[in-house]
PDB file of N, CA and C in Angstrom:
ATOM      1  N   ASN A1049      42.135 -20.731  -7.381  1.00  0.00           N
ATOM      2  CA  ASN A1049      43.200 -21.413  -6.985  1.00  0.00           C
ATOM      3  C   ASN A1049      43.385 -21.882  -6.209  1.00  0.00           C
ATOM      4  N   ILE A1050      44.871 -22.817  -5.506  1.00  0.00           N
ATOM      5  CA  ILE A1050      45.250 -22.931  -4.006  1.00  0.00           C
ATOM      6  C   ILE A1050      46.536 -21.722  -4.275  1.00  0.00           C
ATOM      7  N   PRO A1051      46.489 -21.065  -3.649  1.00  0.00           N
ATOM      8  CA  PRO A1051      48.295 -19.661  -3.795  1.00  0.00           C
ATOM      9  C   PRO A1051      49.562 -19.912  -2.347  1.00  0.00           C
ATOM     10  N   SER A1052      48.750 -20.910  -2.165  1.00  0.00           N
ATOM     11  CA  SER A1052      50.013 -21.084  -0.717  1.00  0.00           C
ATOM     12  C   SER A1052      50.211 -22.491  -0.753  1.00  0.00           C
ATOM     13  N   SER A1053      51.360 -23.185   0.057  1.00  0.00           N
ATOM     14  CA  SER A1053      51.607 -24.610   0.101  1.00  0.00           C
ATOM     15  C   SER A1053      50.780 -24.884   1.547  1.00  0.00           C
ATOM     16  N   SER A1054      49.843 -24.050   2.244  1.00  0.00           N
ATOM     17  CA  SER A1054      49.753 -23.876   3.444  1.00  0.00           C
ATOM     18  C   SER A1054      48.712 -25.558   3.585  1.00  0.00           C
ATOM     19  N   MET A1055      48.154 -26.223   3.136  1.00  0.00           N
ATOM     20  CA  MET A1055      47.803 -27.154   2.566  1.00  0.00           C
ATOM     21  C   MET A1055      47.491 -29.023   1.983  1.00  0.00           C
ATOM     22  N   LYS A1056      49.084 -28.289   1.621  1.00  0.00           N
ATOM     23  CA  LYS A1056      50.109 -29.315   1.746  1.00  0.00           C
ATOM     24  C   LYS A1056      49.899 -30.957   2.347  1.00  0.00           C
ATOM     25  N   PRO A1057      49.944 -31.591   2.224  1.00  0.00           N
ATOM     26  CA  PRO A1057      49.763 -32.667   1.284  1.00  0.00           C
ATOM     27  C   PRO A1057      48.278 -32.641   0.938  1.00  0.00           C
ATOM     28  N   THR A1058      47.582 -32.399   1.032  1.00  0.00           N
ATOM     29  CA  THR A1058      45.964 -32.521   0.746  1.00  0.00           C
ATOM     30  C   THR A1058      45.356 -31.756  -0.720  1.00  0.00           C
ATOM     31  N   LEU A1059      46.270 -30.101  -0.505  1.00  0.00           N
ATOM     32  CA  LEU A1059      45.647 -29.362  -1.503  1.00  0.00           C
ATOM     33  C   LEU A1059      46.910 -29.216  -2.334  1.00  0.00           C
ATOM     34  N   LEU A1060      47.722 -28.734  -2.933  1.00  0.00           N
ATOM     35  CA  LEU A1060      49.223 -28.243  -4.054  1.00  0.00           C
ATOM     36  C   LEU A1060      48.402 -27.133  -4.194  1.00  0.00           C
ATOM     37  N   ILE A1061      49.713 -25.798  -4.438  1.00  0.00           N
ATOM     38  CA  ILE A1061      49.294 -24.584  -4.978  1.00  0.00           C
ATOM     39  C   ILE A1061      49.162 -25.171  -6.359  1.00  0.00           C
ATOM     40  N   GLY A1062      48.614 -24.409  -6.750  1.00  0.00           N
ATOM     41  CA  GLY A1062      47.929 -24.114  -7.994  1.00  0.00           C
ATOM     42  C   GLY A1062      46.605 -25.371  -8.068  1.00  0.00           C
ATOM     43  N   ASP A1063      46.487 -25.536  -7.864  1.00  0.00           N
ATOM     44  CA  ASP A1063      45.130 -27.259  -7.815  1.00  0.00           C
ATOM     45  C   ASP A1063      43.451 -25.460  -7.390  1.00  0.00           C
ATOM     46  N   PHE A1064      42.719 -26.070  -8.558  1.00  0.00           N
ATOM     47  CA  PHE A1064      41.728 -26.033  -8.626  1.00  0.00           C
ATOM     48  C   PHE A1064      40.543 -26.792  -7.206  1.00  0.00           C
ATOM     49  N   LEU A1065      39.508 -25.873  -7.201  1.00  0.00           N
ATOM     50  CA  LEU A1065      38.154 -26.275  -6.738  1.00  0.00           C
ATOM     51  C   LEU A1065      36.952 -27.142  -6.700  1.00  0.00           C
ATOM     52  N   PHE A1066      36.357 -27.301  -7.080  1.00  0.00           N
ATOM     53  CA  PHE A1066      35.232 -27.438  -6.912  1.00  0.00           C
ATOM     54  C   PHE A1066      34.467 -27.166  -5.611  1.00  0.00           C
ATOM     55  N   VAL A1067      33.431 -26.239  -5.258  1.00  0.00           N
ATOM     56  CA  VAL A1067      33.178 -25.775  -4.246  1.00  0.00           C
ATOM     57  C   VAL A1067      31.421 -26.344  -3.909  1.00  0.00           C
ATOM     58  N   SER A1068      30.987 -26.826  -2.642  1.00  0.00           N
ATOM     59  CA  SER A1068      29.063 -27.184  -2.866  1.00  0.00           C
ATOM     60  C   SER A1068      29.552 -25.979  -1.482  1.00  0.00           C
ATOM     61  N   LYS A1069      28.284 -24.350  -1.690  1.00  0.00           N
ATOM     62  CA  LYS A1069      27.575 -23.683  -0.674  1.00  0.00           C
ATOM     63  C   LYS A1069      27.256 -24.456   0.080  1.00  0.00           C
ATOM     64  N   PHE A1070      26.559 -26.027  -0.297  1.00  0.00           N
ATOM     65  CA  PHE A1070      25.265 -26.090   0.371  1.00  0.00           C
ATOM     66  C   PHE A1070      25.390 -26.989   1.930  1.00  0.00           C
ATOM     67  N   SER A1071      26.701 -27.574   1.449  1.00  0.00           N
ATOM     68  CA  SER A1071      26.970 -28.634   2.337  1.00  0.00           C
ATOM     69  C   SER A1071      27.089 -29.111   3.630  1.00  0.00           C
ATOM     70  N   TYR A1072      26.628 -27.663   4.563  1.00  0.00           N
ATOM     71  CA  TYR A1072      26.528 -27.336   5.913  1.00  0.00           C
ATOM     72  C   TYR A1072      24.726 -27.115   5.748  1.00  0.00           C
ATOM     73  N   GLY A1073      23.630 -26.765   4.929  1.00  0.00           N
ATOM     74  CA  GLY A1073      22.819 -26.746   4.699  1.00  0.00           C
ATOM     75  C   GLY A1073      22.437 -24.787   4.789  1.00  0.00           C
ATOM     76  N   TYR A1074      21.059 -24.588   3.805  1.00  0.00           N
ATOM     77  CA  TYR A1074      20.946 -23.239   3.733  1.00  0.00           C
ATOM     78  C   TYR A1074      21.052 -22.599   4.736  1.00  0.00           C
ATOM     79  N   SER A1075      20.961 -21.422   4.297  1.00  0.00           N
ATOM     80  CA  SER A1075      20.852 -20.074   6.042  1.00  0.00           C
ATOM     81  C   SER A1075      19.897 -18.801   4.246  1.00  0.00           C
ATOM     82  N   LYS A1076      20.217 -17.978   5.698  1.00  0.00           N
ATOM     83  CA  LYS A1076      19.645 -16.979   4.144  1.00  0.00           C
ATOM     84  C   LYS A1076      20.217 -16.421   4.080  1.00  0.00           C
ATOM     85  N   HIS A1077      22.071 -16.486   4.068  1.00  0.00           N
ATOM     86  CA  HIS A1077      22.233 -15.832   3.264  1.00  0.00           C
ATOM     87  C   HIS A1077      23.181 -16.571   2.348  1.00  0.00           C
ATOM     88  N   SER A1078      22.325 -17.987   2.058  1.00  0.00           N
ATOM     89  CA  SER A1078      22.183 -18.341   1.091  1.00  0.00           C
ATOM     90  C   SER A1078      21.915 -17.742  -0.285  1.00  0.00           C
ATOM     91  N   PHE A1079      20.270 -17.204   0.005  1.00  0.00           N
ATOM     92  CA  PHE A1079      19.402 -16.337  -0.809  1.00  0.00           C
ATOM     93  C   PHE A1079      19.282 -14.771  -0.398  1.00  0.00           C
ATOM     94  N   PRO A1080      20.826 -13.769  -0.500  1.00  0.00           N
ATOM     95  CA  PRO A1080      20.419 -12.363  -0.355  1.00  0.00           C
ATOM     96  C   PRO A1080      19.839 -11.536  -1.151  1.00  0.00           C
ATOM     97  N   PHE A1081      18.541 -12.225  -1.936  1.00  0.00           N
ATOM     98  CA  PHE A1081      17.349 -11.526  -2.483  1.00  0.00           C
ATOM     99  C   PHE A1081      16.343 -11.984  -1.934  1.00  0.00           C
ATOM    100  N   SER A1082      16.086 -12.578  -1.369  1.00  0.00           N
ATOM    101  CA  SER A1082      14.769 -13.288  -1.316  1.00  0.00           C
ATOM    102  C   SER A1082      14.559 -12.258   0.168  1.00  0.00           C
ATOM    103  N   PRO A1083      13.423 -12.490   0.562  1.00  0.00           N
ATOM    104  CA  PRO A1083      12.501 -12.636   1.633  1.00  0.00           C
ATOM    105  C   PRO A1083      12.869 -13.333   2.525  1.00  0.00           C
ATOM    106  N   PRO A1084      13.028 -13.161   4.328  1.00  0.00           N
ATOM    107  CA  PRO A1084      13.900 -14.181   5.265  1.00  0.00           C
ATOM    108  C   PRO A1084      12.609 -15.207   5.547  1.00  0.00           C
ATOM    109  N   LEU A1085      12.650 -16.380   4.588  1.00  0.00           N
ATOM    110  CA  LEU A1085      12.032 -17.341   5.189  1.00  0.00           C
ATOM    111  C   LEU A1085      12.004 -18.231   6.105  1.00  0.00           C
ATOM    112  N   PHE A1086      13.054 -18.522   6.749  1.00  0.00           N
ATOM    113  CA  PHE A1086      13.841 -18.603   7.829  1.00  0.00           C
ATOM    114  C   PHE A1086      15.025 -17.965   8.362  1.00  0.00           C
ATOM    115  N   THR A1087      14.581 -18.568   9.578  1.00  0.00           N
ATOM    116  CA  THR A1087      16.311 -18.301  10.548  1.00  0.00           C
ATOM    117  C   THR A1087      17.252 -19.843  10.445  1.00  0.00           C
ATOM    118  N   GLY A1088      18.684 -19.317  10.443  1.00  0.00           N
ATOM    119  CA  GLY A1088      19.534 -20.706  11.582  1.00  0.00           C
ATOM    120  C   GLY A1088      19.747 -20.992  10.130  1.00  0.00           C
ATOM    121  N   ARG A1089      19.839 -22.701  10.344  1.00  0.00           N
ATOM    122  CA  ARG A1089      20.541 -23.059   8.717  1.00  0.00           C
ATOM    123  C   ARG A1089      19.222 -24.589   8.068  1.00  0.00           C
ATOM    124  N   THR A1090      18.880 -24.922   7.665  1.00  0.00           N
ATOM    125  CA  THR A1090      18.324 -26.023   6.653  1.00  0.00           C
ATOM    126  C   THR A1090      19.460 -27.177   7.085  1.00  0.00           C
ATOM    127  N   SER A1091      20.134 -27.186   7.914  1.00  0.00           N
ATOM    128  CA  SER A1091      20.641 -29.036   7.805  1.00  0.00           C
ATOM    129  C   SER A1091      21.466 -29.028   9.441  1.00  0.00           C
ATOM    130  N   GLU A1092      21.382 -29.692  10.342  1.00  0.00           N
ATOM    131  CA  GLU A1092      21.747 -29.684  11.739  1.00  0.00           C
ATOM    132  C   GLU A1092      23.513 -30.283  11.438  1.00  0.00           C
ATOM    133  N   ARG A1093      23.645 -30.392   9.944  1.00  0.00           N
ATOM    134  CA  ARG A1093      25.355 -31.467  10.050  1.00  0.00           C
ATOM    135  C   ARG A1093      25.931 -30.180  10.216  1.00  0.00           C
ATOM    136  N   GLY A1094      27.267 -29.800  11.174  1.00  0.00           N
ATOM    137  CA  GLY A1094      28.047 -28.292  10.989  1.00  0.00           C
ATOM    138  C   GLY A1094      29.310 -29.178  10.902  1.00  0.00           C
ATOM    139  N   PRO A1095      29.884 -28.237  10.307  1.00  0.00           N
ATOM    140  CA  PRO A1095      31.444 -28.819  10.479  1.00  0.00           C
ATOM    141  C   PRO A1095      32.614 -29.556  11.312  1.00  0.00           C
ATOM    142  N   GLU A1096      33.447 -30.595  10.477  1.00  0.00           N
ATOM    143  CA  GLU A1096      33.745 -31.855  11.223  1.00  0.00           C
ATOM    144  C   GLU A1096      35.381 -31.977  11.455  1.00  0.00           C
ATOM    145  N   ARG A1097      36.025 -32.016  12.838  1.00  0.00           N
ATOM    146  CA  ARG A1097      37.379 -32.171  12.556  1.00  0.00           C
ATOM    147  C   ARG A1097      38.014 -32.897  11.024  1.00  0.00           C
ATOM    148  N   GLY A1098      38.862 -32.196  10.192  1.00  0.00           N
ATOM    149  CA  GLY A1098      39.378 -32.808   9.003  1.00  0.00           C
ATOM    150  C   GLY A1098      38.420 -31.876   7.834  1.00  0.00           C
ATOM    151  N   ASP A1099      37.410 -32.014   7.881  1.00  0.00           N
ATOM    152  CA  ASP A1099      37.106 -31.041   6.814  1.00  0.00           C
ATOM    153  C   ASP A1099      37.745 -29.750   6.505  1.00  0.00           C
ATOM    154  N   VAL A1100      37.369 -29.433   4.697  1.00  0.00           N
ATOM    155  CA  VAL A1100      38.194 -28.293   4.159  1.00  0.00           C
ATOM    156  C   VAL A1100      37.077 -27.411   4.132  1.00  0.00           C
ATOM    157  N   VAL A1101      37.111 -26.641   4.281  1.00  0.00           N
ATOM    158  CA  VAL A1101      35.890 -25.319   4.250  1.00  0.00           C
ATOM    159  C   VAL A1101      36.514 -23.907   3.640  1.00  0.00           C
ATOM    160  N   VAL A1102      35.761 -23.827   2.758  1.00  0.00           N
ATOM    161  CA  VAL A1102      36.063 -22.169   2.023  1.00  0.00           C
ATOM    162  C   VAL A1102      34.521 -21.152   2.619  1.00  0.00           C
ATOM    163  N   PHE A1103      35.775 -20.275   3.006  1.00  0.00           N
ATOM    164  CA  PHE A1103      34.888 -19.293   3.150  1.00  0.00           C
ATOM    165  C   PHE A1103      35.684 -17.614   2.813  1.00  0.00           C
ATOM    166  N   LYS A1104      34.462 -16.190   3.251  1.00  0.00           N
ATOM    167  CA  LYS A1104      35.154 -15.464   3.332  1.00  0.00           C
ATOM    168  C   LYS A1104      35.371 -14.513   4.722  1.00  0.00           C
ATOM    169  N   LEU A1105      36.240 -13.508   4.346  1.00  0.00           N
ATOM    170  CA  LEU A1105      35.952 -12.912   5.757  1.00  0.00           C
ATOM    171  C   LEU A1105      35.207 -12.777   5.844  1.00  0.00           C
ATOM    172  N   PRO A1106      34.251 -11.126   6.768  1.00  0.00           N
ATOM    173  CA  PRO A1106      33.274 -10.273   6.974  1.00  0.00           C
ATOM    174  C   PRO A1106      33.709  -9.127   6.582  1.00  0.00           C
ATOM    175  N   SER A1107      35.108  -8.872   7.402  1.00  0.00           N
ATOM    176  CA  SER A1107      36.100  -7.645   6.836  1.00  0.00           C
ATOM    177  C   SER A1107      37.060  -7.966   5.391  1.00  0.00           C
ATOM    178  N   ASP A1108      36.434  -8.594   4.547  1.00  0.00           N
ATOM    179  CA  ASP A1108      36.733  -8.790   3.637  1.00  0.00           C
ATOM    180  C   ASP A1108      36.087  -9.894   2.675  1.00  0.00           C
ATOM    181  N   GLY A1109      35.364  -8.817   2.043  1.00  0.00           N
ATOM    182  CA  GLY A1109      33.880 -10.267   1.353  1.00  0.00           C
ATOM    183  C   GLY A1109      34.411 -10.490  -0.019  1.00  0.00           C
ATOM    184  N   ARG A1110      35.412 -10.134  -0.280  1.00  0.00           N
ATOM    185  CA  ARG A1110      35.709 -10.475  -1.746  1.00  0.00           C
ATOM    186  C   ARG A1110      37.058 -11.809  -1.835  1.00  0.00           C
ATOM    187  N   THR A1111      38.349 -11.526  -1.227  1.00  0.00           N
ATOM    188  CA  THR A1111      39.113 -13.442  -0.527  1.00  0.00           C
ATOM    189  C   THR A1111      38.200 -14.293  -0.686  1.00  0.00           C
ATOM    190  N   ASP A1112      38.578 -15.452  -1.381  1.00  0.00           N
ATOM    191  CA  ASP A1112      37.948 -16.661  -0.199  1.00  0.00           C
ATOM    192  C   ASP A1112      39.252 -17.473   0.635  1.00  0.00           C
ATOM    193  N   PHE A1113      39.120 -18.065   1.142  1.00  0.00           N
ATOM    194  CA  PHE A1113      40.195 -18.260   2.545  1.00  0.00           C
ATOM    195  C   PHE A1113      39.978 -19.710   2.242  1.00  0.00           C
ATOM    196  N   ILE A1114      40.732 -20.626   2.235  1.00  0.00           N
ATOM    197  CA  ILE A1114      40.730 -22.477   2.310  1.00  0.00           C
ATOM    198  C   ILE A1114      40.830 -22.995   3.445  1.00  0.00           C
ATOM    199  N   LYS A1115      40.556 -23.533   4.627  1.00  0.00           N
ATOM    200  CA  LYS A1115      41.736 -23.860   5.221  1.00  0.00           C
ATOM    201  C   LYS A1115      40.425 -24.795   6.193  1.00  0.00           C
ATOM    202  N   ARG A1116      41.477 -26.650   6.635  1.00  0.00           N
ATOM    203  CA  ARG A1116      40.962 -27.679   7.345  1.00  0.00           C
ATOM    204  C   ARG A1116      40.700 -27.578   8.336  1.00  0.00           C
ATOM    205  N   VAL A1117      39.263 -27.695   8.855  1.00  0.00           N
ATOM    206  CA  VAL A1117      38.567 -27.603  10.354  1.00  0.00           C
ATOM    207  C   VAL A1117      39.923 -28.562  11.303  1.00  0.00           C
ATOM    208  N   ILE A1118      40.134 -27.732  12.081  1.00  0.00           N
ATOM    209  CA  ILE A1118      40.983 -28.300  14.037  1.00  0.00           C
ATOM    210  C   ILE A1118      40.580 -28.529  14.523  1.00  0.00           C
ATOM    211  N   GLY A1119      40.378 -27.859  15.330  1.00  0.00           N
ATOM    212  CA  GLY A1119      40.075 -27.049  16.581  1.00  0.00           C
ATOM    213  C   GLY A1119      38.018 -27.202  16.213  1.00  0.00           C
ATOM    214  N   LEU A1120      37.139 -27.843  17.367  1.00  0.00           N
ATOM    215  CA  LEU A1120      35.643 -27.540  17.715  1.00  0.00           C
ATOM    216  C   LEU A1120      35.395 -27.138  19.002  1.00  0.00           C
ATOM    217  N   PRO A1121      33.880 -26.864  18.828  1.00  0.00           N
ATOM    218  CA  PRO A1121      34.183 -25.614  20.264  1.00  0.00           C
ATOM    219  C   PRO A1121      33.335 -26.749  21.056  1.00  0.00           C
TER     220      PRO A1121
END
């Protein structure tokens, strides 16, 4: 659930999300216990400005971070 007001007005404190882990395609991390069938991602679609993304930091694999994409390379 949303723990803070940083995503207001789109998401409010206490809101719950349904998340698709495959919006940007499958990767080797999608199937951690299978043999490496491919490299990279199966979809060319990447994040776009305004998308809401959920991720874990490599240094903290337990906490879900929910952020809005603002800048792109």
